[in-house]
Coordinates of N, CA and C in Angstrom, one line a residue:
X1 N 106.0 69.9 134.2 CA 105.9 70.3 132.8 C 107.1 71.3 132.5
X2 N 107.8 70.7 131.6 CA 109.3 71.7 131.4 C 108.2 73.1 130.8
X3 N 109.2 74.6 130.8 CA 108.4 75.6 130.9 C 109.0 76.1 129.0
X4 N 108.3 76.6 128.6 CA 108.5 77.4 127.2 C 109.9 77.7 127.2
X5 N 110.6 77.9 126.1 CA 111.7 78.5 125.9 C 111.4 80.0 125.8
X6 N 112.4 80.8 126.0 CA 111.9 82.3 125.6 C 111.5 82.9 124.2
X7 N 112.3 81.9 123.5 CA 112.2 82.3 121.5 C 110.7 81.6 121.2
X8 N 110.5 80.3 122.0 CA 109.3 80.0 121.8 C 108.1 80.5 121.7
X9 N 108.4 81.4 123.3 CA 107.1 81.8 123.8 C 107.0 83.7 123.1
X10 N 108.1 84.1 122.3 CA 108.5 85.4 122.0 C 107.2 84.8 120.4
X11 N 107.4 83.8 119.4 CA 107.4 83.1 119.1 C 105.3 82.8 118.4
X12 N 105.2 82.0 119.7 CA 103.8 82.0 119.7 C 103.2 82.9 120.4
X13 N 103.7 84.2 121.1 CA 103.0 85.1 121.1 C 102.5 86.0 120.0
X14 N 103.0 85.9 118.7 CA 103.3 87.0 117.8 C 102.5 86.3 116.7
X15 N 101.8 84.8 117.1 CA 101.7 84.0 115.8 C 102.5 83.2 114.6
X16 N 104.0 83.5 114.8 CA 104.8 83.2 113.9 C 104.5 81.6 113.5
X17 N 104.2 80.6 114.4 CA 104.5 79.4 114.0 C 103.1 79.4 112.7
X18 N 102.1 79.7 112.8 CA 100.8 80.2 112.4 C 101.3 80.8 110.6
X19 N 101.7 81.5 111.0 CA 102.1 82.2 109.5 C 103.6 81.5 108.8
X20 N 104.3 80.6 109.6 CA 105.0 79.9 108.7 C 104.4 78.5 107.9
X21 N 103.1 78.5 108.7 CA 102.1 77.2 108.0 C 101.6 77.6 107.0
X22 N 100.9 79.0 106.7 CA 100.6 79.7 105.9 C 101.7 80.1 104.7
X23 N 102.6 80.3 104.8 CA 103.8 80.3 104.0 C 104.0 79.0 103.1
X24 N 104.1 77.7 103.6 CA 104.3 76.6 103.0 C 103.4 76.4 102.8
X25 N 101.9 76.7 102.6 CA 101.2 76.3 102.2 C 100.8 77.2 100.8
X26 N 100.9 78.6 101.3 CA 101.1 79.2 99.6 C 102.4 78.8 98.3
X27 N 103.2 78.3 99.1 CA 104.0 78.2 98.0 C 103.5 76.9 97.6
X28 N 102.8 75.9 98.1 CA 102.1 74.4 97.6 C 101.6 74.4 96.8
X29 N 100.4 75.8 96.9 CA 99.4 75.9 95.9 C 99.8 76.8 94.6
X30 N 101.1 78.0 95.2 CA 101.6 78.4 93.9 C 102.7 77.3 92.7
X31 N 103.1 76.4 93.6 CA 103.6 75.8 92.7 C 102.8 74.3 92.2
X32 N 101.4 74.3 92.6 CA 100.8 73.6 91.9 C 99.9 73.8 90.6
X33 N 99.5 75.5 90.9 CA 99.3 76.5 90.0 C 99.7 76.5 88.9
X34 N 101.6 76.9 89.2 CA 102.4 77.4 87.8 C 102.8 76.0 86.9
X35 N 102.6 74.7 87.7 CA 102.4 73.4 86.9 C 101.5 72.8 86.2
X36 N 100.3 73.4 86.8 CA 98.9 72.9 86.0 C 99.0 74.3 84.8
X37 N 99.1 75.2 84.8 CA 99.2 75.8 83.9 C 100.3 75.6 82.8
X38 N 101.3 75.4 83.0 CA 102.2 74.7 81.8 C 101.1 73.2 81.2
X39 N 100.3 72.8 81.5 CA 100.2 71.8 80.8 C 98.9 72.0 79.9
X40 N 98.2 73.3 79.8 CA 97.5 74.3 79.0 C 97.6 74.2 77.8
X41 N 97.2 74.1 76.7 CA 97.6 74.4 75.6 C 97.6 75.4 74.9
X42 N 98.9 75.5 74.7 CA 99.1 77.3 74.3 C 99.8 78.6 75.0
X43 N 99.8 77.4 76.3 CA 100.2 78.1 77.4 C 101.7 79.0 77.5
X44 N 102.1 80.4 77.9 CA 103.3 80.1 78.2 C 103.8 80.9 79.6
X45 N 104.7 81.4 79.7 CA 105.4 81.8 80.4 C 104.4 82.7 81.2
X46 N 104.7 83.9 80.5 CA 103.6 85.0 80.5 C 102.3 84.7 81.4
X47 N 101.9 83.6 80.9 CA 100.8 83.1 81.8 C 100.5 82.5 83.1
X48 N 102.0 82.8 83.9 CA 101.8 82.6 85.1 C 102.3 83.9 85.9
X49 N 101.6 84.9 85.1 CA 101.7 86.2 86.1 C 101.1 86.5 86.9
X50 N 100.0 85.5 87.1 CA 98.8 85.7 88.5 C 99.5 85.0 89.6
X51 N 100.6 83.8 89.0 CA 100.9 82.6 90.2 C 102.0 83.5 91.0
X52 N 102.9 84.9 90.4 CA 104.0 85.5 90.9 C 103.2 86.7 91.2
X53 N 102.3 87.0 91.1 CA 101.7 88.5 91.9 C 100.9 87.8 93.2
X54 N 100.0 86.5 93.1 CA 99.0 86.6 94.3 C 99.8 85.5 95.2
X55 N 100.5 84.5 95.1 CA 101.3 84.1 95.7 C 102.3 84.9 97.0
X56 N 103.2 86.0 96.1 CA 103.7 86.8 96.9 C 102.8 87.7 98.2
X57 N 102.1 87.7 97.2 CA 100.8 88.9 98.1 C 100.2 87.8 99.1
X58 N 100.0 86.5 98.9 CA 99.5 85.8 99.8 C 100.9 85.7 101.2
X59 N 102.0 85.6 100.8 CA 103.3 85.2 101.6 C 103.3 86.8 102.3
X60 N 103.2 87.9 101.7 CA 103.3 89.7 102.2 C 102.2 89.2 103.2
X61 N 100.9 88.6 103.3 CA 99.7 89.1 104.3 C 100.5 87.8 105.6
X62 N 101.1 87.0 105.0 CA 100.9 86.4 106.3 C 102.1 86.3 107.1
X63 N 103.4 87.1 106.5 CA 104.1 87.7 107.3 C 103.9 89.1 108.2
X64 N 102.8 89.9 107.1 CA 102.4 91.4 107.5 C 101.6 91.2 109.2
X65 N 100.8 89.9 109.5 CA 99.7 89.6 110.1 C 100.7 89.0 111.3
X66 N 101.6 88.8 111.3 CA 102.6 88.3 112.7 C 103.5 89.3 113.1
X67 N 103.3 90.2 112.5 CA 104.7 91.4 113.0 C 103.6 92.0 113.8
X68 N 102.5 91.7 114.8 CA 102.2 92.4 115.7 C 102.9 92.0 117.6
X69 N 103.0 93.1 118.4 CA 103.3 92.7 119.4 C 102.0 92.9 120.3
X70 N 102.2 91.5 121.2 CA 101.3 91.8 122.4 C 100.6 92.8 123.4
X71 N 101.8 93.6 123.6 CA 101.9 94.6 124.9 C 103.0 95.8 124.5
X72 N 102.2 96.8 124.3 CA 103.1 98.0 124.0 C 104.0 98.4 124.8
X73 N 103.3 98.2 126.3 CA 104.4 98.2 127.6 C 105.2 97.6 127.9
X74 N 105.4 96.7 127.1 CA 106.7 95.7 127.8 C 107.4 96.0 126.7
X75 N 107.1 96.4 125.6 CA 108.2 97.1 124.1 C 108.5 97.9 124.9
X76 N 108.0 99.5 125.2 CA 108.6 100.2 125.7 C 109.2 100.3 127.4
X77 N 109.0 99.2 128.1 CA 109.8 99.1 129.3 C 110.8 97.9 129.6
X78 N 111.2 97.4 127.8 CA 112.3 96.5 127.9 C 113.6 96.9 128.4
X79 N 114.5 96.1 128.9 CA 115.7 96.7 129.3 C 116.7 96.8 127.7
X80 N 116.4 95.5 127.1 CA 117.1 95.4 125.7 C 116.3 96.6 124.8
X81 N 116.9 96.7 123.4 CA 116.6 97.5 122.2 C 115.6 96.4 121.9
X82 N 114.6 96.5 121.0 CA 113.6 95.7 120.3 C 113.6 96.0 119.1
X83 N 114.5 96.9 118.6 CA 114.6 96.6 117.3 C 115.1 95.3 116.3
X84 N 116.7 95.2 117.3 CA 117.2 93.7 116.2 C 116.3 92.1 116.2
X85 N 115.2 92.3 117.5 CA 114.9 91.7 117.6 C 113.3 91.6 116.2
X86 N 113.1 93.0 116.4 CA 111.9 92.9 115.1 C 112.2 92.8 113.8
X87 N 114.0 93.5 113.6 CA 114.2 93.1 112.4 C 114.4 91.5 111.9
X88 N 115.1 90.7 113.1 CA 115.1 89.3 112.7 C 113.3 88.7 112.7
X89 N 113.1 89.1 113.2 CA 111.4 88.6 113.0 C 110.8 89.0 111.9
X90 N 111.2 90.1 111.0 CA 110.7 89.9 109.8 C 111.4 89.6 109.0
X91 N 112.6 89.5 108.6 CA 113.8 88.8 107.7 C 114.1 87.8 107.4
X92 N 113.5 86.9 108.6 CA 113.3 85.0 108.4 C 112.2 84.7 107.8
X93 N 111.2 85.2 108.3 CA 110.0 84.7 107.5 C 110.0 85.7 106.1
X94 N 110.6 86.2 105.5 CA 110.2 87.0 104.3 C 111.6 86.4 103.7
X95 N 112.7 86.0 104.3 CA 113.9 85.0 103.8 C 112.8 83.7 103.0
X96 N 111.9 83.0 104.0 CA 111.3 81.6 104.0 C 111.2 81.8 102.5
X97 N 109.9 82.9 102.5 CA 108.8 83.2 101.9 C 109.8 83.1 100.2
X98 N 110.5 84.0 100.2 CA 111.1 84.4 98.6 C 111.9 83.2 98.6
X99 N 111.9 82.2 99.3 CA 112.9 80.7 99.3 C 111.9 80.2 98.4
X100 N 110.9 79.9 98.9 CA 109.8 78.8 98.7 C 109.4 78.9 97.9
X101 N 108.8 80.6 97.2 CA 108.7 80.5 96.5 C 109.0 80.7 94.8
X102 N 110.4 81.2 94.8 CA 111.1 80.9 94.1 C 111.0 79.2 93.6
X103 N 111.1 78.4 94.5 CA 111.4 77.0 94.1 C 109.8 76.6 93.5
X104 N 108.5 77.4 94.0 CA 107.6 77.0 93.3 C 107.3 77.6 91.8
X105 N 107.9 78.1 91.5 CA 107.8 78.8 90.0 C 109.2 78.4 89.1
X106 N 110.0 77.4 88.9 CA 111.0 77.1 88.1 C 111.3 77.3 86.7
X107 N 112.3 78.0 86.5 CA 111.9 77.9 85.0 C 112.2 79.5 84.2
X108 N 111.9 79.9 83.4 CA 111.7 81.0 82.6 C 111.9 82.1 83.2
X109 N 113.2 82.3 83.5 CA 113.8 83.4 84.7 C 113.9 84.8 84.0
X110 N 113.6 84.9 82.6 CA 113.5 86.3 82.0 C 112.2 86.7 81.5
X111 N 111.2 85.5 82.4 CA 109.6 85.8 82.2 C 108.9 86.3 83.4
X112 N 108.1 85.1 83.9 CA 107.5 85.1 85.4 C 108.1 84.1 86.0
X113 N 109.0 83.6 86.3 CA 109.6 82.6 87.3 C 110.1 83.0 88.5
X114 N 111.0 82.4 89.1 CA 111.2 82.6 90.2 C 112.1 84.1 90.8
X115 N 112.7 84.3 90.1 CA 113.4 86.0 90.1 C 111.9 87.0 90.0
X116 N 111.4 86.8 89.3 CA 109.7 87.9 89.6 C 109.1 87.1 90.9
X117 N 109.0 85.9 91.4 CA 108.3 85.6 92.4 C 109.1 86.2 93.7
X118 N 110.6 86.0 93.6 CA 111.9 87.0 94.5 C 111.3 88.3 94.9
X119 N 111.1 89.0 93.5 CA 111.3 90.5 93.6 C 109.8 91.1 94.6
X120 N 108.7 90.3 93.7 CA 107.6 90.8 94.4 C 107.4 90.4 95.8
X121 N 107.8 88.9 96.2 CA 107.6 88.5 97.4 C 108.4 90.2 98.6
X122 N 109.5 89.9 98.2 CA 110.6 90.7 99.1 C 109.5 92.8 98.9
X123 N 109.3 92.9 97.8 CA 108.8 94.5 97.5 C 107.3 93.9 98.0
X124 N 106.4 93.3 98.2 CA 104.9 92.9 98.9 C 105.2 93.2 100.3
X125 N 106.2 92.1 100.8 CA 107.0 92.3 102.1 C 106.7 93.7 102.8
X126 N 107.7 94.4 102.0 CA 107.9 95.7 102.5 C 106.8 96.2 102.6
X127 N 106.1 96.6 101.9 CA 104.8 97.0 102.1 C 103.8 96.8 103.0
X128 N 103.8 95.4 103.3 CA 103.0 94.7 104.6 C 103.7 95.2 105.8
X129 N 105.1 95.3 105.8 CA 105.7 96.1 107.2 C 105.3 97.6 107.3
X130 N 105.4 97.8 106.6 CA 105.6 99.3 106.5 C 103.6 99.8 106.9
X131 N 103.2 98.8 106.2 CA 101.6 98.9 106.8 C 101.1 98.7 108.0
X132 N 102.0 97.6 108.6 CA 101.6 97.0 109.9 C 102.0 98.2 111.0
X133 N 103.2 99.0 110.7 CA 103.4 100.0 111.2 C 102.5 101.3 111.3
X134 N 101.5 101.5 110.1 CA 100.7 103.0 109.9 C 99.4 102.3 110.5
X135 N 99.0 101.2 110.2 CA 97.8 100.5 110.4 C 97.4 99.5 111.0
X136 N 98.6 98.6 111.5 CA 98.5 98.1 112.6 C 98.7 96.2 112.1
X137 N 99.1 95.2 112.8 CA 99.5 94.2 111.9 C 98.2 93.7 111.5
X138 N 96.8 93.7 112.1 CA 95.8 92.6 111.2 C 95.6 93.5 110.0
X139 N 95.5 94.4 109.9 CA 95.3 95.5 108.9 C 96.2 95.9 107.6
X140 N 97.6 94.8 107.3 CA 98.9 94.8 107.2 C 98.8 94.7 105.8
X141 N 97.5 93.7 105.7 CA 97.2 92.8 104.4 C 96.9 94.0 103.3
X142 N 96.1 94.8 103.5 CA 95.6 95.9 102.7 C 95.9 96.6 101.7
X143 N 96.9 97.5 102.1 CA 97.7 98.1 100.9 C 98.7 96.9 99.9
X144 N 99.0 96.4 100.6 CA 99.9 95.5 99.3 C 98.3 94.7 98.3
X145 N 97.7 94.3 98.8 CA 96.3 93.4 98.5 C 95.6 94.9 97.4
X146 N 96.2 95.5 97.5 CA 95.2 97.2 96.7 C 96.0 97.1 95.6
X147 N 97.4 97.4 95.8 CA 97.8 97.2 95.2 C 98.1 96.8 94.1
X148 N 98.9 95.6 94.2 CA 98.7 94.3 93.5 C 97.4 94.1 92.7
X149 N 96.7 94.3 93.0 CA 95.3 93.5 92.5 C 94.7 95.0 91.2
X150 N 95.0 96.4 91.6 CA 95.2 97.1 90.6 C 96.1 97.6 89.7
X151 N 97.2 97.4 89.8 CA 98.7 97.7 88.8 C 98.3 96.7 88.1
X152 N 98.4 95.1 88.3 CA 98.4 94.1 86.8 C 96.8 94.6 85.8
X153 N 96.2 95.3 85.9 CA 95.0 95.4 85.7 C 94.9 96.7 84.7
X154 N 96.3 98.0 85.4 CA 96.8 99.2 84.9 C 97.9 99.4 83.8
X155 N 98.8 98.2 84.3 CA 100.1 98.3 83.6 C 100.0 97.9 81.9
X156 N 100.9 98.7 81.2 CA 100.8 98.8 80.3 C 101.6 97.4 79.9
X157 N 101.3 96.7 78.4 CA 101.9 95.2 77.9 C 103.8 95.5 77.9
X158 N 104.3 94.5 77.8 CA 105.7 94.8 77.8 C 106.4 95.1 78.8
X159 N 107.9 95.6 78.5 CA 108.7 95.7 79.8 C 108.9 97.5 79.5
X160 N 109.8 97.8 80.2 CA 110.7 98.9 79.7 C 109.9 100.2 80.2
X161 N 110.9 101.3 80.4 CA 110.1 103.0 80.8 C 109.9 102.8 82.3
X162 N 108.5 103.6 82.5 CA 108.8 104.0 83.8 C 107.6 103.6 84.3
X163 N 107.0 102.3 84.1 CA 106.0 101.4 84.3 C 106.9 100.7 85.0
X164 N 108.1 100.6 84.5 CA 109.3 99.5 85.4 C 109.1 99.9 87.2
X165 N 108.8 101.1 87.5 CA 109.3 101.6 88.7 C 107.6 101.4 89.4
X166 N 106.6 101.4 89.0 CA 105.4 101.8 89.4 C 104.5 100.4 89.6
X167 N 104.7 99.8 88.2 CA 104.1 99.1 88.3 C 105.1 97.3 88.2
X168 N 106.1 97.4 89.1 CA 106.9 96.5 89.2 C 106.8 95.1 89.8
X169 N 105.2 94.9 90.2 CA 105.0 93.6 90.5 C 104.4 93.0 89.5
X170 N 104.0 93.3 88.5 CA 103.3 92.8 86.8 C 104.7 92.8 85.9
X171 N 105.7 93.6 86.2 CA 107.0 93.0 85.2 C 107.6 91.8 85.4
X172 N 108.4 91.8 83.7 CA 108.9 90.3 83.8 C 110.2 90.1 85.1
X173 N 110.8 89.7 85.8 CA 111.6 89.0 86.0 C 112.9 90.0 86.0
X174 N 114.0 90.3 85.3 CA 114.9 91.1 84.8 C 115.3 92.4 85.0
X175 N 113.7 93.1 84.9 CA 113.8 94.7 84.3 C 114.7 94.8 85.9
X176 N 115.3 96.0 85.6 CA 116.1 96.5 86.7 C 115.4 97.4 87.5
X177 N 114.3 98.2 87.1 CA 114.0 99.3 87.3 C 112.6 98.8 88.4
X178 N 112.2 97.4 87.9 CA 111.1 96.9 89.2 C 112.1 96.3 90.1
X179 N 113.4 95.6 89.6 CA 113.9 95.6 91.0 C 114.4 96.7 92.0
X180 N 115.0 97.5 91.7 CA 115.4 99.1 92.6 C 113.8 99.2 93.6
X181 N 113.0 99.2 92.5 CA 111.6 99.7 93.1 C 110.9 98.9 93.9
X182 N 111.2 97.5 94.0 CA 111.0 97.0 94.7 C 112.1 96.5 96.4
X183 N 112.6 96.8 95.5 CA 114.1 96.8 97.0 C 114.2 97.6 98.1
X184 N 113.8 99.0 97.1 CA 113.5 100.4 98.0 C 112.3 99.7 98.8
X185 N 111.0 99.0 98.3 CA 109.8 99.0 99.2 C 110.1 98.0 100.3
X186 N 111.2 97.2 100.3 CA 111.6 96.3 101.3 C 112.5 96.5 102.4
X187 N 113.7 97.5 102.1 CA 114.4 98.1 102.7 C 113.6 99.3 103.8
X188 N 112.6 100.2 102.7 CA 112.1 101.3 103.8 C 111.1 100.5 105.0
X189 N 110.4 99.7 104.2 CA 109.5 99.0 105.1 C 109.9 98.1 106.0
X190 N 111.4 97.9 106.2 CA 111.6 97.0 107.0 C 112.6 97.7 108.2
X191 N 113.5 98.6 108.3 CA 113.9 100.1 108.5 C 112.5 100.6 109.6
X192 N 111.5 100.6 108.6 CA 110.3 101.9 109.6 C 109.9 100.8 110.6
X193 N 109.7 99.0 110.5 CA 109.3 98.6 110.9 C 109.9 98.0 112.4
X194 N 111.2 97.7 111.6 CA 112.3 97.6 113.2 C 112.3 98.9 113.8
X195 N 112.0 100.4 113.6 CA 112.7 101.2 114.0 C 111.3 101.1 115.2
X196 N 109.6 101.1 114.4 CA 108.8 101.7 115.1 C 107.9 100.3 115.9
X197 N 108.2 99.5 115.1 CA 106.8 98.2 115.6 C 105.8 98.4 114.8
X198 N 104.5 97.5 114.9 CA 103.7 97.4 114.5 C 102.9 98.3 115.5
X199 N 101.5 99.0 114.8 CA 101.0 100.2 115.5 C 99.9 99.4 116.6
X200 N 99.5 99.7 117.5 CA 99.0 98.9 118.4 C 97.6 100.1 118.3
X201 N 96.5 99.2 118.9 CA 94.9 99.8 118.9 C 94.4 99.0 118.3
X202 N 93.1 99.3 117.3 CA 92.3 98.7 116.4 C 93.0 98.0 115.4
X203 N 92.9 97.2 114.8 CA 93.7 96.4 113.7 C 95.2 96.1 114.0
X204 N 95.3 96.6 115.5 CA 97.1 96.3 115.7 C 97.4 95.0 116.3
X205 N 96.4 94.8 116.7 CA 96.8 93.6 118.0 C 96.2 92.0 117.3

């Protein structure tokens, strides 16, 4: 029996093949979503703000949920650095993720389309790194899932001010001020997460 490749077995130890199924499968159901809803009457744009907040947040948990490692000892008694290696491990699947689903929301790119599915996938991301690091990766899902699920519920109607920076996974598409805000949450979280790993113990492994 020919033996595992090393990317393979790097690979299926971490779950990744697992959470790229999970990936194509959220963008299936978001972009079946944002199609059955265009055919609504009355419907518009605007109305697929749930398919660009829980979509992303679905693609944030199930990248957040594979950035754990096995064995804390063999991180710290590698001969290599493990950082470039955890940065590429989250960069491809959170690359997939804002691919996919971009292509499942088409359309109305100064509403909720695929540039708001971009910004929150990539700013959800961050958040699920940055979590898997304080809390460990099964536990990754959480803060972005808190989130998310209270800002659309907080945020005030409209675009514009400083709701742009706070509450920037409920804005349209455009505003500049949820993208910075969201960039920052992808950059720091992905930074703390190459630098530290995911935290190992209860909810780490």
């Amino acid at each position: 029996m020919k033996p595992l490749s090393p990317l393979l077995l790097y690979a299926r130890s971490r779950a990744l093949p697992g959470a790229l199924v999970a990936l194509a499968g959220t963008a299936a159901v978001a972009a079946g979503t944002a199609r059955w809803l265009e055919t609504i009457p009355g419907s518009g744009p605007s109305d697929r703000l749930p398919v660009v907040v829980l979509g992303p947040l679905l693609a944030a948990a199930a990248v957040g949920t594979c950035l754990r490692a096995p064995s804390d000892e063999l991180d710290r008694t590698a001969v290599r650095a493990w950082w470039p290696r955890r940065l590429a491990h989250l960069l491809v699947p959170a690359a997939l993720a804002a691919l996919l689903l971009a292509l499942a929301v088409p359309g109305h790119p100064a509403e909720f389309g695929a540039p708001a599915a971009v910004r929150n996938t990539l700013g959800l991301v961050g958040v699920a790194a940055a979590s898997a690091v304080l809390l460990g990766a099964r536990l990754s899902w959480l803060p972005p899932a808190l989130y998310a699920g209270a800002v659309p519920l907080a945020a005030p109607a409209g675009a514009g001010g400083a709701a742009d920076w706070w509450a920037w996974v409920a804005r349209p598409g455009p505003q500049g001020g949820a993208w910075t805000a969201a960039a920052l949450a992808f950059a720091a979280g992905t930074a703390l997460y190459a630098w530290r790993g995911a935290r190992h113990g209860p909810g780490g492994r």
